[in-house]
mmCIF file of C-alpha atoms in Angstrom:
data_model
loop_
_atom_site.group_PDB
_atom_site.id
_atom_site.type_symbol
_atom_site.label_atom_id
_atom_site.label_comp_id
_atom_site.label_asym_id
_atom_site.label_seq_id
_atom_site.Cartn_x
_atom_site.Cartn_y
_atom_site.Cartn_z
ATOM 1 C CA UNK A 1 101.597 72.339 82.808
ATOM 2 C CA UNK A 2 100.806 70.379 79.774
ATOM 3 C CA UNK A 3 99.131 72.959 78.094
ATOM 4 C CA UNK A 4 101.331 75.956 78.765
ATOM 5 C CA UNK A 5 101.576 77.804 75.765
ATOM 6 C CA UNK A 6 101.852 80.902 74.189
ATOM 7 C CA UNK A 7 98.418 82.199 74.635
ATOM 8 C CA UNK A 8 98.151 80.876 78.396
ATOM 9 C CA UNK A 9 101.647 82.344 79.270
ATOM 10 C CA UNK A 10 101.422 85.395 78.095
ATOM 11 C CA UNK A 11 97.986 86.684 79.384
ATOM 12 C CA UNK A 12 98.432 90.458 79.199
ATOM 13 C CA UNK A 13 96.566 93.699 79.589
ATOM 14 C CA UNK A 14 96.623 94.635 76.299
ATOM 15 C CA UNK A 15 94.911 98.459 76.648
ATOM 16 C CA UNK A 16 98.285 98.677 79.241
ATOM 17 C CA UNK A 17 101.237 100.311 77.142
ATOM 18 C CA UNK A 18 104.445 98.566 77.416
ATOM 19 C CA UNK A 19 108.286 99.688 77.442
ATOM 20 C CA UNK A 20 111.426 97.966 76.544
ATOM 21 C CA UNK A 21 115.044 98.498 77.376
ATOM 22 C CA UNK A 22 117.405 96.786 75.425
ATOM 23 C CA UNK A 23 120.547 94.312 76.948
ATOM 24 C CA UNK A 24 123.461 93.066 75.074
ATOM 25 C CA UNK A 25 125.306 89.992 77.053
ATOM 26 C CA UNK A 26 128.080 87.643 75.166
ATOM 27 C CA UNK A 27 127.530 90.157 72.150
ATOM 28 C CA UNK A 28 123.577 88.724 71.597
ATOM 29 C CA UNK A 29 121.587 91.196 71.973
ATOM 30 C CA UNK A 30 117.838 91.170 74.140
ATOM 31 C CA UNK A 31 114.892 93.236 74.119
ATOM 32 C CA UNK A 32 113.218 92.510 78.070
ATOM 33 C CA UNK A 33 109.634 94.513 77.691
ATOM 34 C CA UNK A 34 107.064 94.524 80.204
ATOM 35 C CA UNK A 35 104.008 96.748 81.179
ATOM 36 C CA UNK A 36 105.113 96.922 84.834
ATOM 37 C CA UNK A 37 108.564 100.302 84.343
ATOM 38 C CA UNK A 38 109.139 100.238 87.857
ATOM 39 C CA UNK A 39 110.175 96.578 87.403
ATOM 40 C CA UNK A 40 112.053 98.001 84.130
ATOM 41 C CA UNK A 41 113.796 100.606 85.789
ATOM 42 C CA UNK A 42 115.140 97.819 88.445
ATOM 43 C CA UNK A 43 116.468 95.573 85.713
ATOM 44 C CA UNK A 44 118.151 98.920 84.163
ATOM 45 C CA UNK A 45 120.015 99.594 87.624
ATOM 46 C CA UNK A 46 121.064 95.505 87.483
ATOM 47 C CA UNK A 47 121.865 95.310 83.907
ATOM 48 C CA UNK A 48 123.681 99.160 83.514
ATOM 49 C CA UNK A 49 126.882 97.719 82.137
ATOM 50 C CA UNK A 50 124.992 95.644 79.937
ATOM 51 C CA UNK A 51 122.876 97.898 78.317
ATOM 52 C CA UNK A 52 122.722 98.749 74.532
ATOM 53 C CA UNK A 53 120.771 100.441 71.894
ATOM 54 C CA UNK A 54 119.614 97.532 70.087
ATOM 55 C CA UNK A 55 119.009 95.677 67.687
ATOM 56 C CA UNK A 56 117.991 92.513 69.685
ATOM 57 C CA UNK A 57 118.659 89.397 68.393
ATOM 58 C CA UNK A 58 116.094 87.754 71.441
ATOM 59 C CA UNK A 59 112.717 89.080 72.448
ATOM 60 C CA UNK A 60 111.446 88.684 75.757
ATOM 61 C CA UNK A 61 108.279 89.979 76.943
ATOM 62 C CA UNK A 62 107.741 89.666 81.100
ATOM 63 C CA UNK A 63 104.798 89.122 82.738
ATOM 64 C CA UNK A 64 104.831 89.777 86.639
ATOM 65 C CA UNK A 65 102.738 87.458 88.657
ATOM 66 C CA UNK A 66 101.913 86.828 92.411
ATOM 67 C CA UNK A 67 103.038 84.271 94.168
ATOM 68 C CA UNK A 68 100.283 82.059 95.165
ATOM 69 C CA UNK A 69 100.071 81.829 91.460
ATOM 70 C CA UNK A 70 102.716 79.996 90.897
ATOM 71 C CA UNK A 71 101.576 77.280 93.836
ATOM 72 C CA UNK A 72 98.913 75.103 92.091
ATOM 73 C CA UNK A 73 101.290 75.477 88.781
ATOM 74 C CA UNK A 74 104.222 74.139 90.484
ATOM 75 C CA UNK A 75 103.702 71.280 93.019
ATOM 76 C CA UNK A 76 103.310 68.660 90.909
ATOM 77 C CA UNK A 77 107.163 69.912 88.650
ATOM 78 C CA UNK A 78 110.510 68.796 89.837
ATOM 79 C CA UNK A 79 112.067 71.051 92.267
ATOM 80 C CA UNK A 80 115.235 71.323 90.340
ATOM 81 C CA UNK A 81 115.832 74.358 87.856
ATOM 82 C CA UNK A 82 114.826 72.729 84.292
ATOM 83 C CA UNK A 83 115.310 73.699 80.668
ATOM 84 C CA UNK A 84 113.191 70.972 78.369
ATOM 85 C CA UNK A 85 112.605 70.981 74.709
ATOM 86 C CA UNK A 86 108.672 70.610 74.190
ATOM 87 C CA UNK A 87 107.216 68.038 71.827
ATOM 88 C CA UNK A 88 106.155 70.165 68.876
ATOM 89 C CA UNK A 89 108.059 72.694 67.147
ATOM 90 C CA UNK A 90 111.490 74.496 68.514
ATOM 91 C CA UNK A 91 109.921 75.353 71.653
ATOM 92 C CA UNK A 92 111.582 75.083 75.072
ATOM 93 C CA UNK A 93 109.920 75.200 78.903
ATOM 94 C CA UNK A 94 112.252 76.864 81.398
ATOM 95 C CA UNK A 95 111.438 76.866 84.630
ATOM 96 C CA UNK A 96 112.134 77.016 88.622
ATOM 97 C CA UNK A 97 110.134 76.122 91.462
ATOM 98 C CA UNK A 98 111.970 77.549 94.151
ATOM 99 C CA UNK A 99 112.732 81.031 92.818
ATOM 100 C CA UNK A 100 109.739 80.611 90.958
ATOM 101 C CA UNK A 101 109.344 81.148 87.005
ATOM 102 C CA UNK A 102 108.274 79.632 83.793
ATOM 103 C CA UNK A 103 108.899 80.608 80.443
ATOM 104 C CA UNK A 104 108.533 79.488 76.752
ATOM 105 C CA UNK A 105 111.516 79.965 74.451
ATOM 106 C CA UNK A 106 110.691 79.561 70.654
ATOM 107 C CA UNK A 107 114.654 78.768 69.208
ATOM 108 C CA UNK A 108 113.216 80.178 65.804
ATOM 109 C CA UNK A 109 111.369 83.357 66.308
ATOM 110 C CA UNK A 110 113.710 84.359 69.130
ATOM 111 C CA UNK A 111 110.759 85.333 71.358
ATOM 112 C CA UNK A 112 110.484 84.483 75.199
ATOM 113 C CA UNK A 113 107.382 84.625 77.328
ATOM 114 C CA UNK A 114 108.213 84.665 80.772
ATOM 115 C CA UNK A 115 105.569 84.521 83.790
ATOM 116 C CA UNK A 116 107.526 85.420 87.141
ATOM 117 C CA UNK A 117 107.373 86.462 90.273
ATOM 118 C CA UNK A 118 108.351 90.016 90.716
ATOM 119 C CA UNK A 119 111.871 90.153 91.728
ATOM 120 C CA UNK A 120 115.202 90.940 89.606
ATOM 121 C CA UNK A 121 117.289 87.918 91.418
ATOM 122 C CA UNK A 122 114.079 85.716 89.983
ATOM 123 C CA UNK A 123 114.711 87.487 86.099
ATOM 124 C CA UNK A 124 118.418 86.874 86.833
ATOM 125 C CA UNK A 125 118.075 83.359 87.205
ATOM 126 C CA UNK A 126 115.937 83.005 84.557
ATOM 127 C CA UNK A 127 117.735 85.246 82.490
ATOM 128 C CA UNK A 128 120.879 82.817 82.910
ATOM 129 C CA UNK A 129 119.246 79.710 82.277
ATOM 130 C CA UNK A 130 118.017 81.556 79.373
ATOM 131 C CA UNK A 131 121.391 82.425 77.784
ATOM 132 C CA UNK A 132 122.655 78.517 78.312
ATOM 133 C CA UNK A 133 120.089 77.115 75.538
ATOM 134 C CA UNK A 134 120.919 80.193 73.325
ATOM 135 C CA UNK A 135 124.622 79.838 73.821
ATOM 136 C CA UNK A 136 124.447 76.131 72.582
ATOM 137 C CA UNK A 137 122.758 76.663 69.436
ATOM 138 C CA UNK A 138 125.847 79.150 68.813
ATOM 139 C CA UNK A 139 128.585 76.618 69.793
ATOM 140 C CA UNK A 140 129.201 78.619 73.020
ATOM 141 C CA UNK A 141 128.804 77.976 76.874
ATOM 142 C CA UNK A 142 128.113 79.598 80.146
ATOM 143 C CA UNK A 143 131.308 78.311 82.244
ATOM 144 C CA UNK A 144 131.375 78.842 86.026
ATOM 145 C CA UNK A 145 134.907 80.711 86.198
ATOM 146 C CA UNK A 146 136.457 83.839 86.506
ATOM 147 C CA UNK A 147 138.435 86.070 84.164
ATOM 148 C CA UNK A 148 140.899 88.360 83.236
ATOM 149 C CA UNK A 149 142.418 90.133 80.347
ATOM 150 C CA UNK A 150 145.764 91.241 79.653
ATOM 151 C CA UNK A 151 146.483 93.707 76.136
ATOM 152 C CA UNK A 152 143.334 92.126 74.758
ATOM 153 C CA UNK A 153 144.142 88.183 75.540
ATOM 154 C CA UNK A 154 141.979 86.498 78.438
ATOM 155 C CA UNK A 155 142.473 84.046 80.674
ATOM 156 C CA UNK A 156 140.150 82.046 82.516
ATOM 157 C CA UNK A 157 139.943 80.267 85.472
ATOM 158 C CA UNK A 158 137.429 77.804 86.229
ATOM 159 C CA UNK A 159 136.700 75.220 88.855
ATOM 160 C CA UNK A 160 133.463 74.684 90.935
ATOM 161 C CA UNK A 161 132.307 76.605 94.003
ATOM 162 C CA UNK A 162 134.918 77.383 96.425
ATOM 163 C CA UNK A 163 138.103 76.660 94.382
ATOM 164 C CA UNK A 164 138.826 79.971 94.450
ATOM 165 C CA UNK A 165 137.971 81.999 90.876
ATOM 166 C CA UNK A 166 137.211 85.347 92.814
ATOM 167 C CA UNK A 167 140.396 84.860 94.994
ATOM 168 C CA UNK A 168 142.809 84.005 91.957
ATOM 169 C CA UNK A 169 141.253 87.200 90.027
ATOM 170 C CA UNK A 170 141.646 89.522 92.853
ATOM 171 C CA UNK A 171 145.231 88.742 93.149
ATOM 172 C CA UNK A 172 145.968 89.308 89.622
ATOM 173 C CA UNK A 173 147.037 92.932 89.862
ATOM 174 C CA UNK A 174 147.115 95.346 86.919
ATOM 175 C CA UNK A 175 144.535 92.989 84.459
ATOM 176 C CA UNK A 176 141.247 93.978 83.544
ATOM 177 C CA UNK A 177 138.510 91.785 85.994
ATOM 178 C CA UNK A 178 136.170 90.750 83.067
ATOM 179 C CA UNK A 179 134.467 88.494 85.389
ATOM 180 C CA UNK A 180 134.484 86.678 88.825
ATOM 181 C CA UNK A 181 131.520 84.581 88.650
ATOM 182 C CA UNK A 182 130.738 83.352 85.173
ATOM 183 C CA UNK A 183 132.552 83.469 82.058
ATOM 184 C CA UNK A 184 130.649 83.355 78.022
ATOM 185 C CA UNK A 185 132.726 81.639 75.669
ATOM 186 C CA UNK A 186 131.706 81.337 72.252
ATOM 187 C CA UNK A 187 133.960 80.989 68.857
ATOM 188 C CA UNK A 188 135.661 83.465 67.275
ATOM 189 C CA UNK A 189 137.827 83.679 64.000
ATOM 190 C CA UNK A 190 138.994 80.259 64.026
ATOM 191 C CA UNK A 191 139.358 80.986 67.816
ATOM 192 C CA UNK A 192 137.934 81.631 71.230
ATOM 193 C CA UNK A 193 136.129 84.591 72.764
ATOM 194 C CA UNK A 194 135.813 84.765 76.171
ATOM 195 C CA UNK A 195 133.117 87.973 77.052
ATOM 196 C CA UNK A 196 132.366 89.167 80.972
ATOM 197 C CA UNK A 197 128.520 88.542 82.381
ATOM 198 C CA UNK A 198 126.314 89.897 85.153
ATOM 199 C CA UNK A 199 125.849 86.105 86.616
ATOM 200 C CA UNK A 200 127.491 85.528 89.773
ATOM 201 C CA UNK A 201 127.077 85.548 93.377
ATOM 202 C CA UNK A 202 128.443 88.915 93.929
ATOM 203 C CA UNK A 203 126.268 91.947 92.614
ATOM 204 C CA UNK A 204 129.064 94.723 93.018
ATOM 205 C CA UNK A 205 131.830 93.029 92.149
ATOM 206 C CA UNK A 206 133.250 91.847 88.758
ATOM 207 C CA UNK A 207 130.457 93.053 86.580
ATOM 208 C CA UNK A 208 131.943 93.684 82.957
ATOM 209 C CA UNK A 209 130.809 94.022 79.312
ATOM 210 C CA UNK A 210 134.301 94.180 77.938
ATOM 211 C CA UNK A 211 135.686 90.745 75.702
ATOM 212 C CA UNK A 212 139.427 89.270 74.865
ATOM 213 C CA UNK A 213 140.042 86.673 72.976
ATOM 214 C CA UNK A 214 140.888 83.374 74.833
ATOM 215 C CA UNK A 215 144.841 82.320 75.642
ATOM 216 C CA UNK A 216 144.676 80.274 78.226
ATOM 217 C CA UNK A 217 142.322 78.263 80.879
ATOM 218 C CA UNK A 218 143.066 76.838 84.203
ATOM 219 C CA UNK A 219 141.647 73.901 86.079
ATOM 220 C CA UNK A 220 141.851 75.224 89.896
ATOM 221 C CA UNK A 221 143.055 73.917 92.758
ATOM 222 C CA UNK A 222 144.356 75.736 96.173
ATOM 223 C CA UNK A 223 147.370 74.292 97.732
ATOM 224 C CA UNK A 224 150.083 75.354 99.532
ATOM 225 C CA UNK A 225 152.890 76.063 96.555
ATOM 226 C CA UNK A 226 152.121 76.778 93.146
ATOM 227 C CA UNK A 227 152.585 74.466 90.335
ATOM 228 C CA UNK A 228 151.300 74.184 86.836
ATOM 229 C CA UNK A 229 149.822 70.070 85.371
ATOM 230 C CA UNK A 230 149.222 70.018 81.790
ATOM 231 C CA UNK A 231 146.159 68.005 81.682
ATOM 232 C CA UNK A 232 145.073 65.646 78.546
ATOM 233 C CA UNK A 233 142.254 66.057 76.328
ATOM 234 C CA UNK A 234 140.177 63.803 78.095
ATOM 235 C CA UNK A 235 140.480 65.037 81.284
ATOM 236 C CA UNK A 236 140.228 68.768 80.276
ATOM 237 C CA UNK A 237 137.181 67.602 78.313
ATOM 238 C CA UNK A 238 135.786 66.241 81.063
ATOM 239 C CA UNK A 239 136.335 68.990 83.787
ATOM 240 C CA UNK A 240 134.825 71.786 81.654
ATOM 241 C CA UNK A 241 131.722 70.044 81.103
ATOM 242 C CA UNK A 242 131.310 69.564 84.986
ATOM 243 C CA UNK A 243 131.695 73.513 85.262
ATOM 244 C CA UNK A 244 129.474 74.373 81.944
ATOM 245 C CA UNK A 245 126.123 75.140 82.920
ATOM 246 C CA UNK A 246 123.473 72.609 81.648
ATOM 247 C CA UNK A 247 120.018 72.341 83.144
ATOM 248 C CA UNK A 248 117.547 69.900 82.718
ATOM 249 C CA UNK A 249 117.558 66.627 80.491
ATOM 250 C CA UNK A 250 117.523 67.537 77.179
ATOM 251 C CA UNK A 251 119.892 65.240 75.167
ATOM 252 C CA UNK A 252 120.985 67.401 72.037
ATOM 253 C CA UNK A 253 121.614 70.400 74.060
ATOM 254 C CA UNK A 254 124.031 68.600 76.514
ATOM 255 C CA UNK A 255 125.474 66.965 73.406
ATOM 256 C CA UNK A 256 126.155 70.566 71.500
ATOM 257 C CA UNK A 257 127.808 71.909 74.993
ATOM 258 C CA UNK A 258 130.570 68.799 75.296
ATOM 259 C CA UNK A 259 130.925 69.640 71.533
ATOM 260 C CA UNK A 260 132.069 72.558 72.725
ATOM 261 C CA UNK A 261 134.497 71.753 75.450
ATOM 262 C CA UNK A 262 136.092 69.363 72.684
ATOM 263 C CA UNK A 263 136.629 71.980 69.972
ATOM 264 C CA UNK A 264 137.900 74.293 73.579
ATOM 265 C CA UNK A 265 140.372 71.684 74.236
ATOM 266 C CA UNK A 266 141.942 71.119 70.219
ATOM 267 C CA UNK A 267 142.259 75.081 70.217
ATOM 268 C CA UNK A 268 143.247 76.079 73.765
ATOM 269 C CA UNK A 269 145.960 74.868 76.314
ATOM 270 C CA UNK A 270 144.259 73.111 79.642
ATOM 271 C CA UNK A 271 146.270 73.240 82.829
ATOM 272 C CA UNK A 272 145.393 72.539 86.373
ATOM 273 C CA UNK A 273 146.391 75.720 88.150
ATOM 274 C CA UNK A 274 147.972 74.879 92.161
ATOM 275 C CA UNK A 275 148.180 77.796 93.377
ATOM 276 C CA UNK A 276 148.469 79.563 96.877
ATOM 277 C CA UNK A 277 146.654 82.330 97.904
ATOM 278 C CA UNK A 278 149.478 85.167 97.187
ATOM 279 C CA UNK A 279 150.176 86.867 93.945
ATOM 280 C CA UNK A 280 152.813 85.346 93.121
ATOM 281 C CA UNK A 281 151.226 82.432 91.925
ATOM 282 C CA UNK A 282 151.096 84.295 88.543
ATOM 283 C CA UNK A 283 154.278 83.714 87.720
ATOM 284 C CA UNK A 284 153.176 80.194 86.795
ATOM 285 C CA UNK A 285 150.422 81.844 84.736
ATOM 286 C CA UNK A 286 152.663 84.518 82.995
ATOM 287 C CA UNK A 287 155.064 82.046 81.592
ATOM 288 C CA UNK A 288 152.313 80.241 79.328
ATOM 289 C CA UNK A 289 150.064 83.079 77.922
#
């Protein structure tokens, strides 16, 4: 894989005509083009809430490949998802093995050549993986949580798998459901926005395009009564960066995201949510936003 590049990536058909479709996720806008439209036409079904009419800020041009291409490629690359700065210029290798893709990012020109195998939970995943290096050049974050919005103020609820983020958003009766899966936060006005995402394990459910600005987050934890901890910098600090979603080694980009949960923390109250699984937990939640 040392000489991936450009050129090698992106082998195309060129007397092939291509389309494009434009996305808009976290307000940064994509252009996904390919020669394949039935593949298009799947990604428009996945991404309908998403879609806009341009501009895009992000180019990425898709090229479909078999699977037994991908074997000789791949055996030799650690089996864990990876995002890696390369060692000339502002260009970036993302890739999985198991799901399997590669792509180069260039940070600068915005463009993305991707080489994947044809399926839209493949482009999802890379699609993801994508948006955390582009989210931490901006100051933002991909955060595994759930949200809702309330008269155009959001709260979120984070916490690894299982803690219950789809549970505590389901319960919250009468709020907009920006997201149950995975939450884009990014700075705002000397402030916080907090926009909804296609990610997440559910494909019906929770799917959003809408944005609030940030009030409130909340640590979860199910127990048997509800109860509100304020928690100290430190440890809300330390939590968020445990639920941000960082792949692969590269030093400065981890840096940039715990940047992140710091400035979070100095703007935003941090509490660790108890809460049982009835709605009237919310009346611990109601009181501080």
């Amino acid at each position: 894989m040392g000489k991936l590049n450009h050129q090698t990536l992106g082998k195309q058909d060129t007397s092939i005509q291509t389309e494009k479709f434009f996305i808009s996720i976290g307000g940064i806008g994509c252009a996904i083009i390919s020669h394949d439209v039935r593949f298009l036409d799947l990604l428009r079904t996945r991404y309908q809430w998403f879609q806009s009419s341009g501009p895009a800020a992000y180019e990425i041009l898709v090229r479909l490949a078999p699977i037994d291409e991908f074997d000789l490629e791949m055996t030799s690359q650690p089996f864990y998802p990876l995002v890696r700065k390369m060692t000339s210029g502002d260009n970036y290798i993302i890739r999985r093995v198991d799901n399997p893709f590669v792509a180069v990012v260039n940070t600068s020109s915005r463009k993305v050549l991707v080489k994947m195998w044809n399926s839209q939970y493949c482009f999802d995943s890379f699609l993801r993986m994508l948006f955390t290096l582009i989210l931490s050049d901006e100051e933002g974050l991909l955060l595994q949580a759930s949200a809702v919005s309330d008269n155009g103020r959001a709260t979120v609820f984070f916490g690894p798998p299982g803690s219950g983020k789809t549970m505590a958003t389901r319960l919250y009766a009468g709020r907009k459901i920006l997201t149950d899966g995975m939450v884009i936060i990014k700075p705002h006005n000397g402030g916080f926005r907090v926009y909804g995402t296609p990610f997440g394990g559910d494909f019906t459910f929770g799917r959003s395009n809408a944005r609030a600005e940030l009030a409130g987050l909340y640590l979860l934890k199910k127990d048997t009564k509800n109860s509100l901890v304020p928690l100290d910098s430190t440890q809300a600090v330390e939590n968020l960066y445990k639920c941000a979603l960082i792949f692969g080694d590269d030093h400065k980009m981890s840096s940039r995201i715990r940047h992140t949960c710091g400035s979070l923390v100095e703007t935003i109250p941090v509490y660790e949510l108890h809460f049982s699984p009835a709605p009237s937990f919310w009346q611990e939640v109601n009181v501080r936003i």
